[in-house]
Coordinates of C-alpha atoms in Angstrom, one line a residue:
X1353 CA 123.6 118.2 114.0
X1354 CA 124.0 115.2 111.7
X1355 CA 123.8 115.2 107.9
X1356 CA 122.3 112.1 106.4
X1357 CA 124.2 111.3 103.2
X1358 CA 123.1 108.9 100.5
X1359 CA 125.4 106.1 101.6
X1360 CA 124.0 106.3 105.2
X1361 CA 120.5 105.9 103.7
X1362 CA 121.5 102.6 102.1
X1363 CA 119.0 99.8 102.1
X1364 CA 121.6 97.2 102.9
X1365 CA 121.3 95.7 99.4
X1366 CA 124.8 96.5 98.2
X1367 CA 125.4 92.9 97.2
X1368 CA 122.0 92.3 95.5
X1369 CA 121.9 92.2 91.7
X1370 CA 119.7 94.8 90.1
X1371 CA 117.1 94.0 87.5
X1372 CA 119.0 94.7 84.3
X1373 CA 115.9 95.4 82.1
X1374 CA 114.6 98.2 84.3
X1375 CA 117.1 101.0 83.6
X1376 CA 116.9 100.8 79.7
X1377 CA 113.1 100.4 79.9
X1378 CA 112.7 103.5 82.1
X1379 CA 115.0 105.5 79.9
X1380 CA 112.9 104.6 76.8
X1381 CA 109.6 105.3 78.6
X1382 CA 110.7 108.6 80.1
X1383 CA 111.8 109.9 76.7
X1384 CA 108.5 108.7 75.1
X1385 CA 106.1 109.7 77.9
X1386 CA 107.6 113.2 78.4
X1387 CA 108.0 113.7 74.7
X1388 CA 104.4 112.9 73.8
X1389 CA 102.3 113.7 76.8
X1390 CA 104.2 116.9 77.7
X1391 CA 106.3 118.3 74.9
X1392 CA 104.0 117.7 72.0
X1393 CA 101.4 120.2 73.4
X1394 CA 103.4 123.4 73.0
X1395 CA 104.2 122.4 69.4
X1396 CA 100.6 121.6 68.5
X1397 CA 98.8 124.3 70.6
X1398 CA 99.0 127.1 67.9
X1399 CA 97.3 124.7 65.4
X1400 CA 94.8 123.7 68.1
X1401 CA 93.7 127.3 68.8
X1402 CA 93.7 128.2 65.1
X1403 CA 91.5 125.2 64.2
X1404 CA 89.1 125.3 67.0
X1405 CA 88.9 129.0 67.9
X1406 CA 89.5 128.2 71.5
X1407 CA 91.7 130.8 73.2
X1408 CA 95.3 130.1 74.0
X1409 CA 94.6 131.0 77.6
X1410 CA 92.0 128.2 77.9
X1411 CA 94.0 125.6 76.2
X1412 CA 97.0 126.4 78.4
X1413 CA 94.7 126.3 81.4
X1414 CA 93.8 122.7 80.4
X1415 CA 97.4 121.7 80.2
X1416 CA 98.2 123.4 83.5
X1417 CA 95.3 121.5 85.1
X1418 CA 97.1 118.3 84.1
X1419 CA 100.2 119.4 85.9
X1420 CA 98.3 120.3 89.0
X1421 CA 96.5 117.0 89.0
X1422 CA 99.8 115.2 88.5
X1423 CA 101.3 116.8 91.6
X1424 CA 98.3 115.9 93.8
X1425 CA 97.8 112.4 92.4
X1426 CA 101.5 111.7 92.8
X1427 CA 101.1 111.5 96.5
X1428 CA 98.9 108.5 96.3
X1429 CA 101.0 107.0 93.5
X1430 CA 104.1 107.2 95.7
X1431 CA 102.4 105.3 98.5
X1432 CA 101.2 102.6 96.1
X1433 CA 104.7 102.1 94.7
X1434 CA 106.2 101.9 98.3
X1435 CA 103.9 99.1 99.1
X1436 CA 103.5 97.1 95.8
X1437 CA 106.2 98.3 93.4
X1438 CA 106.0 100.3 90.1
X1439 CA 104.8 97.7 87.6
X1440 CA 101.0 97.9 87.9
X1441 CA 100.8 101.7 88.5
X1442 CA 103.2 102.6 85.7
X1443 CA 101.6 100.2 83.2
X1444 CA 98.1 101.5 84.1
X1445 CA 99.4 105.1 83.8
X1446 CA 100.7 104.4 80.3
X1447 CA 97.3 103.1 79.3
X1448 CA 95.5 106.1 80.8
X1449 CA 98.0 108.4 78.9
X1450 CA 97.0 106.8 75.6
X1451 CA 93.3 107.2 76.4
X1452 CA 93.8 110.8 77.4
X1453 CA 95.4 111.7 74.1
X1454 CA 92.7 109.9 72.2
X1455 CA 90.1 112.0 74.1
X1456 CA 92.1 115.2 73.5
X1457 CA 92.4 114.4 69.8
X1458 CA 88.7 113.8 69.4
X1459 CA 87.4 116.6 71.7
X1460 CA 84.5 118.4 70.1
X1461 CA 84.4 121.1 72.7
X1462 CA 86.4 122.5 75.6
X1463 CA 84.7 120.4 78.2
X1464 CA 85.9 117.2 76.6
X1465 CA 89.3 118.8 75.9
X1466 CA 89.7 119.6 79.7
X1467 CA 88.6 116.0 80.5
X1468 CA 91.3 114.6 78.3
X1469 CA 94.0 116.7 80.0
X1470 CA 92.5 115.8 83.5
X1471 CA 93.2 112.2 82.6
X1472 CA 96.6 113.1 81.3
X1473 CA 97.4 114.5 84.7
X1474 CA 96.8 111.1 86.3
X1475 CA 98.9 109.5 83.6
X1476 CA 101.8 112.0 84.3
X1477 CA 101.7 111.2 88.0
X1478 CA 102.1 107.5 87.2
X1479 CA 104.7 107.6 84.4
X1480 CA 106.9 110.7 84.7
X1481 CA 110.0 111.1 86.9
X1482 CA 108.5 110.6 90.4
X1483 CA 107.4 107.0 90.0
X1484 CA 110.6 106.2 88.0
X1485 CA 112.6 107.7 90.8
X1486 CA 110.8 105.7 93.4
X1487 CA 111.5 102.5 91.5
X1488 CA 115.2 103.2 90.9
X1489 CA 115.7 104.3 94.5
X1490 CA 114.4 101.1 95.9
X1491 CA 116.1 98.8 93.4
X1492 CA 119.4 100.6 93.1
X1493 CA 120.2 102.2 96.5
X1494 CA 122.9 103.0 97.6
X1495 CA 124.1 103.5 94.0
X1496 CA 120.9 105.2 93.0
X1497 CA 122.4 108.6 92.1
X1498 CA 124.2 107.1 89.1
X1499 CA 121.0 105.3 87.9
X1500 CA 118.9 108.5 88.5
X1501 CA 121.4 110.5 86.5
X1502 CA 121.1 108.0 83.6
X1503 CA 117.3 108.2 83.5
X1504 CA 117.2 112.0 83.7
X1505 CA 119.7 112.3 81.0
X1506 CA 117.5 110.1 78.8
X1507 CA 114.4 112.2 79.9
X1508 CA 116.3 115.3 78.8
X1509 CA 116.2 114.0 75.2
X1510 CA 112.4 113.9 75.2
X1511 CA 112.0 117.4 73.6
X1512 CA 115.0 116.8 71.3
X1513 CA 113.3 113.7 69.9
X1514 CA 109.6 114.5 70.0
X1515 CA 109.3 118.2 69.4
X1516 CA 110.7 117.9 65.8
X1517 CA 108.8 114.7 65.3
X1518 CA 105.6 116.3 66.3
X1519 CA 106.3 119.3 64.1
X1520 CA 107.0 117.0 61.2
X1521 CA 103.8 115.1 61.7
X1522 CA 101.8 118.3 62.0
X1523 CA 103.2 119.5 58.6
X1524 CA 101.4 116.6 56.9
X1525 CA 98.5 115.8 59.3
X1526 CA 95.9 117.7 61.3
X1527 CA 96.6 118.2 65.0
X1528 CA 94.0 115.6 65.8
X1529 CA 95.5 113.0 63.6
X1530 CA 99.0 113.9 64.9
X1531 CA 97.9 113.2 68.5
X1532 CA 96.4 109.9 67.4
X1533 CA 99.7 108.8 65.8
X1534 CA 101.5 109.9 69.0
X1535 CA 99.1 108.0 71.1
X1536 CA 99.8 104.9 69.1
X1537 CA 103.6 105.4 69.6
X1538 CA 103.0 105.9 73.4
X1539 CA 101.0 102.7 73.6
X1540 CA 103.6 100.7 71.6
X1541 CA 106.6 101.8 73.6
X1542 CA 105.5 102.4 77.2
X1543 CA 102.7 99.8 77.9
X1544 CA 104.8 96.7 77.1
X1545 CA 108.0 98.3 78.5
X1546 CA 106.4 98.9 81.9
X1547 CA 104.5 95.6 81.9
X1548 CA 107.5 93.4 80.9
X1549 CA 110.5 95.2 82.3
X1550 CA 109.2 96.0 85.8
X1551 CA 108.4 92.4 86.8
X1552 CA 111.4 91.9 89.1
X1553 CA 110.6 91.2 92.7
X1554 CA 110.0 94.3 94.7
X1555 CA 112.6 94.5 97.5
X1556 CA 111.2 94.7 101.0
X1557 CA 111.1 98.1 102.6
X1558 CA 114.4 98.8 104.3
X1559 CA 114.5 100.0 107.9
X1560 CA 114.3 103.7 108.5
X1561 CA 117.7 105.3 109.3
X1562 CA 118.5 105.3 113.0
X1563 CA 119.4 109.0 112.8
X1564 CA 115.7 110.1 112.7
X1565 CA 112.2 109.0 113.4
X1566 CA 111.4 107.8 110.0
X1567 CA 107.6 107.3 110.2
X1568 CA 105.9 109.2 107.4
X1569 CA 103.5 111.1 109.7
X1570 CA 106.4 112.3 111.8
X1571 CA 108.6 113.3 108.9
X1572 CA 105.9 115.2 107.1
X1573 CA 105.1 117.2 110.1
X1574 CA 108.7 117.9 111.0
X1575 CA 110.3 121.3 110.6
X1576 CA 113.0 120.2 108.1
X1577 CA 110.4 118.6 105.8
X1578 CA 108.0 121.6 105.8
X1579 CA 110.8 124.0 105.2
X1580 CA 112.3 121.9 102.4
X1581 CA 108.9 121.7 100.7
X1582 CA 108.5 125.5 101.0
X1583 CA 112.0 126.1 99.6
X1584 CA 111.5 123.7 96.7
X1585 CA 108.1 125.3 95.9
X1586 CA 109.6 128.8 95.8
X1587 CA 112.6 127.6 93.8
X1588 CA 110.3 125.7 91.3
X1589 CA 108.1 128.8 90.8
X1590 CA 111.1 131.0 90.1
X1591 CA 112.8 128.5 87.9
X1592 CA 109.9 127.6 85.7
X1593 CA 108.7 131.2 85.4
X1594 CA 112.2 132.2 84.2
X1595 CA 112.3 129.4 81.6
X1596 CA 108.9 130.4 80.1
X1597 CA 109.8 134.2 80.3
X1598 CA 113.2 133.9 78.7
X1599 CA 111.9 134.3 75.2
X1600 CA 109.8 137.4 75.9
X1601 CA 112.8 138.8 77.9
X1602 CA 115.1 138.6 74.9
X1603 CA 112.4 139.8 72.5
X1604 CA 111.9 142.9 74.8
X1605 CA 115.7 143.5 74.5
X1606 CA 115.5 143.6 70.7
X1607 CA 116.7 140.1 69.9
X1608 CA 114.9 138.1 67.1
X1609 CA 112.6 135.2 67.8
X1610 CA 115.2 132.8 66.3
X1611 CA 117.9 134.2 68.6
X1612 CA 115.5 133.8 71.6
X1613 CA 114.7 130.2 70.6
X1614 CA 118.3 129.3 70.3
X1615 CA 119.0 130.7 73.8
X1616 CA 116.2 128.7 75.2
X1617 CA 117.3 125.5 73.4
X1618 CA 120.9 125.9 74.5
X1619 CA 119.7 126.3 78.0
X1620 CA 118.2 122.9 77.7
X1621 CA 121.5 121.5 76.6
X1622 CA 123.0 123.1 79.7
X1623 CA 120.4 121.2 81.7
X1624 CA 121.7 117.9 80.3
X1625 CA 125.3 118.9 81.2
X1626 CA 124.2 119.8 84.7
X1627 CA 122.9 116.3 85.3
X1628 CA 126.2 114.8 84.6
X1629 CA 127.8 116.9 87.3
X1630 CA 125.5 116.0 90.1
X1631 CA 127.0 112.7 91.2
X1632 CA 130.5 114.2 91.8
X1633 CA 128.9 117.1 93.5
X1634 CA 127.0 114.8 95.8
X1635 CA 130.1 112.9 96.8
X1636 CA 131.9 116.1 97.8
X1637 CA 129.2 118.0 99.7
X1638 CA 126.8 117.5 102.5
X1639 CA 123.0 117.4 102.0
X1640 CA 122.1 120.8 103.3
X1641 CA 125.2 122.5 101.9
X1642 CA 124.4 121.1 98.4
X1643 CA 120.8 122.2 98.7
X1644 CA 121.7 125.8 99.6
X1645 CA 124.4 126.1 97.0
X1646 CA 122.2 124.8 94.1
X1647 CA 119.1 126.8 95.0
X1648 CA 121.3 129.9 95.5
X1649 CA 123.0 129.3 92.1
X1650 CA 119.5 129.2 90.6
X1651 CA 118.9 132.6 92.0
X1652 CA 122.2 134.0 90.8
X1653 CA 121.7 132.7 87.2
X1654 CA 118.3 134.3 87.1
X1655 CA 119.7 137.5 88.3
X1656 CA 122.4 137.3 85.6
X1657 CA 119.7 137.0 82.9
X1658 CA 118.0 140.1 84.4
X1659 CA 121.1 142.2 84.6
X1660 CA 123.0 141.3 81.4
X1661 CA 121.5 143.1 78.4
X1662 CA 124.1 141.7 76.0
X1663 CA 126.0 140.9 73.9
X1664 CA 124.2 137.9 72.6
X1665 CA 127.0 135.5 73.3
X1666 CA 126.9 136.5 77.0
X1667 CA 123.2 135.9 77.1
X1668 CA 123.7 132.5 75.6
X1669 CA 126.3 131.7 78.3
X1670 CA 124.0 132.9 81.1
X1671 CA 121.2 130.7 79.6
X1672 CA 123.5 127.6 79.5
X1673 CA 124.6 128.3 83.1
X1674 CA 120.9 128.6 84.2
X1675 CA 120.2 125.3 82.4
X1676 CA 123.1 123.6 84.1
X1677 CA 121.7 124.6 87.5
X1678 CA 118.2 123.4 86.5
X1679 CA 119.7 120.0 85.6
X1680 CA 121.2 119.7 89.1
X1681 CA 118.0 120.8 90.8
X1682 CA 116.1 117.9 89.2
X1683 CA 118.4 115.4 90.8
X1684 CA 118.6 117.4 94.0
X1685 CA 114.9 116.9 94.5
X1686 CA 115.1 113.3 93.4
X1687 CA 117.6 112.5 96.2
X1688 CA 116.3 114.9 98.9
X1689 CA 114.2 112.3 100.7
X1690 CA 116.8 109.5 100.6
X1691 CA 119.6 111.8 101.8
X1692 CA 117.6 112.8 104.9
X1693 CA 115.1 110.1 105.7
X1694 CA 116.2 107.0 103.9
X1695 CA 114.4 104.9 101.2
X1696 CA 111.7 103.1 103.3
X1697 CA 108.9 105.5 102.5
X1698 CA 110.5 107.2 99.5
X1699 CA 107.5 107.1 97.2
X1700 CA 105.1 108.6 99.7
X1701 CA 107.5 111.2 101.0
X1702 CA 108.8 112.2 97.6
X1703 CA 105.2 112.6 96.3
X1704 CA 104.3 114.9 99.3
X1705 CA 107.5 116.9 98.9
X1706 CA 107.1 117.4 95.1
X1707 CA 103.3 118.1 95.0
X1708 CA 103.5 121.8 95.9
X1709 CA 106.6 122.4 93.8
X1710 CA 104.8 120.9 90.7
X1711 CA 101.7 123.0 91.4
X1712 CA 104.0 126.1 91.6
X1713 CA 105.6 125.1 88.3
X1714 CA 102.2 124.8 86.7
X1715 CA 101.0 128.3 87.7
X1716 CA 104.4 130.0 87.1
X1717 CA 103.9 130.7 83.4
X1718 CA 100.6 132.5 84.0
X1719 CA 101.9 134.3 87.0
X1720 CA 105.0 135.5 85.1
X1721 CA 102.9 136.9 82.3
X1722 CA 100.6 138.7 84.7
X1723 CA 103.4 140.1 86.9
X1724 CA 105.7 141.4 84.1
X1725 CA 103.7 144.5 83.1
X1726 CA 103.0 145.9 86.6
X1727 CA 106.7 145.3 87.5
X1728 CA 107.8 147.3 84.5
X1729 CA 108.9 144.6 82.1
X1730 CA 110.7 141.3 81.9
X1731 CA 114.1 142.4 83.3
X1732 CA 112.3 143.6 86.4
X1733 CA 110.4 140.3 86.6
X1734 CA 113.7 138.3 86.5
X1735 CA 115.0 140.5 89.4
X1736 CA 111.9 139.6 91.4
X1737 CA 112.3 135.9 90.5
X1738 CA 116.0 136.0 91.6
X1739 CA 114.9 137.5 94.9
X1740 CA 112.4 134.7 95.4
X1741 CA 115.1 132.1 94.6
X1742 CA 117.4 133.8 97.2
X1743 CA 114.6 133.5 99.8
X1744 CA 114.3 129.8 98.9
X1745 CA 118.1 129.3 99.4
X1746 CA 117.9 131.0 102.9
X1747 CA 115.0 128.7 103.9
X1748 CA 116.8 125.6 102.7
X1749 CA 119.7 126.4 105.0
X1750 CA 117.4 125.4 107.9
X1751 CA 116.5 121.9 106.5
X1752 CA 119.2 119.8 108.3
X1753 CA 117.9 116.7 110.0
X1754 CA 119.1 116.5 113.6
X1755 CA 120.2 113.3 115.1
X1756 CA 117.6 111.5 117.2

């Protein structure tokens, strides 16, 4: 049994100069795209429901629809990037994102509101991490882990920058006007950045690694790919459900809303820390071992949150630990295809691998809220999520790629 490591999946471009404008441009556009299209919504949603009378469940359903569409559309986006490069698709995605927010801001009814978020889903698929990862992996391999880490560290600042900015705008403007201002910022930053910085020649597709049959059809139907997709889906569901349920878990245990918010926020700081640790971890571990360890650690940190009632400082430590693992899991998924099947069909395979996980993350908040009462409360929910994560870790142990 042969582990395929990142270096073995090299494209043979070690001596090629990388386009210098790409990395800073993608850092800026990831902060802006995530901050405006994703993180502004939870800040503005209370005002949206108060102003329109629409229920929180319906507005959240529209947002979740965007995430599901993003996962499905990402499959096609990945294939386009493999063939033609990221410039056209990411620039068009930015323009669609601006249009979607204008539609959301002007929506007179729920049907139009849902239409706006439907378009936002297509924009997410063309501008969020997956297309950026595909671009970096082709341009930067075999040193792509460092570049991926830089971009995800920047993306981790999206909520830090745009959640307070959105709140500040909403203090002085209506939610509709706030979205229009944010749409203008999105257009000013991301459209020219994608159009101008991603003009470098798209490198030819490298040969597939000799260790495996690298044709997309064969890979997607292979046992390791299917098991890996299943493991990532279970892990994503457990992880995102735990993130959303952390605040009600702490409230149920008697902590204040402010204390719960700080625990959640510091968990996000742990996520940024975790991303800085991934590169040394990748150098010291094999692909399957790394996958099993990180997914299992996700299960263990979820169990810790379930079983530790206090004191508050210990809960904070557990939240930071959980965030650190989440940060590593983002990069684990970003490198999963390259580590096993090389970079030749990265966009297509990565889109197929991430689509079910993204769908699971979209439905996780609703499922968590529905499951908590019959299970007996949020601590019991976290125990169930930890068990789900453990199952994912066991499945990921069988995702090694055998030598051809």
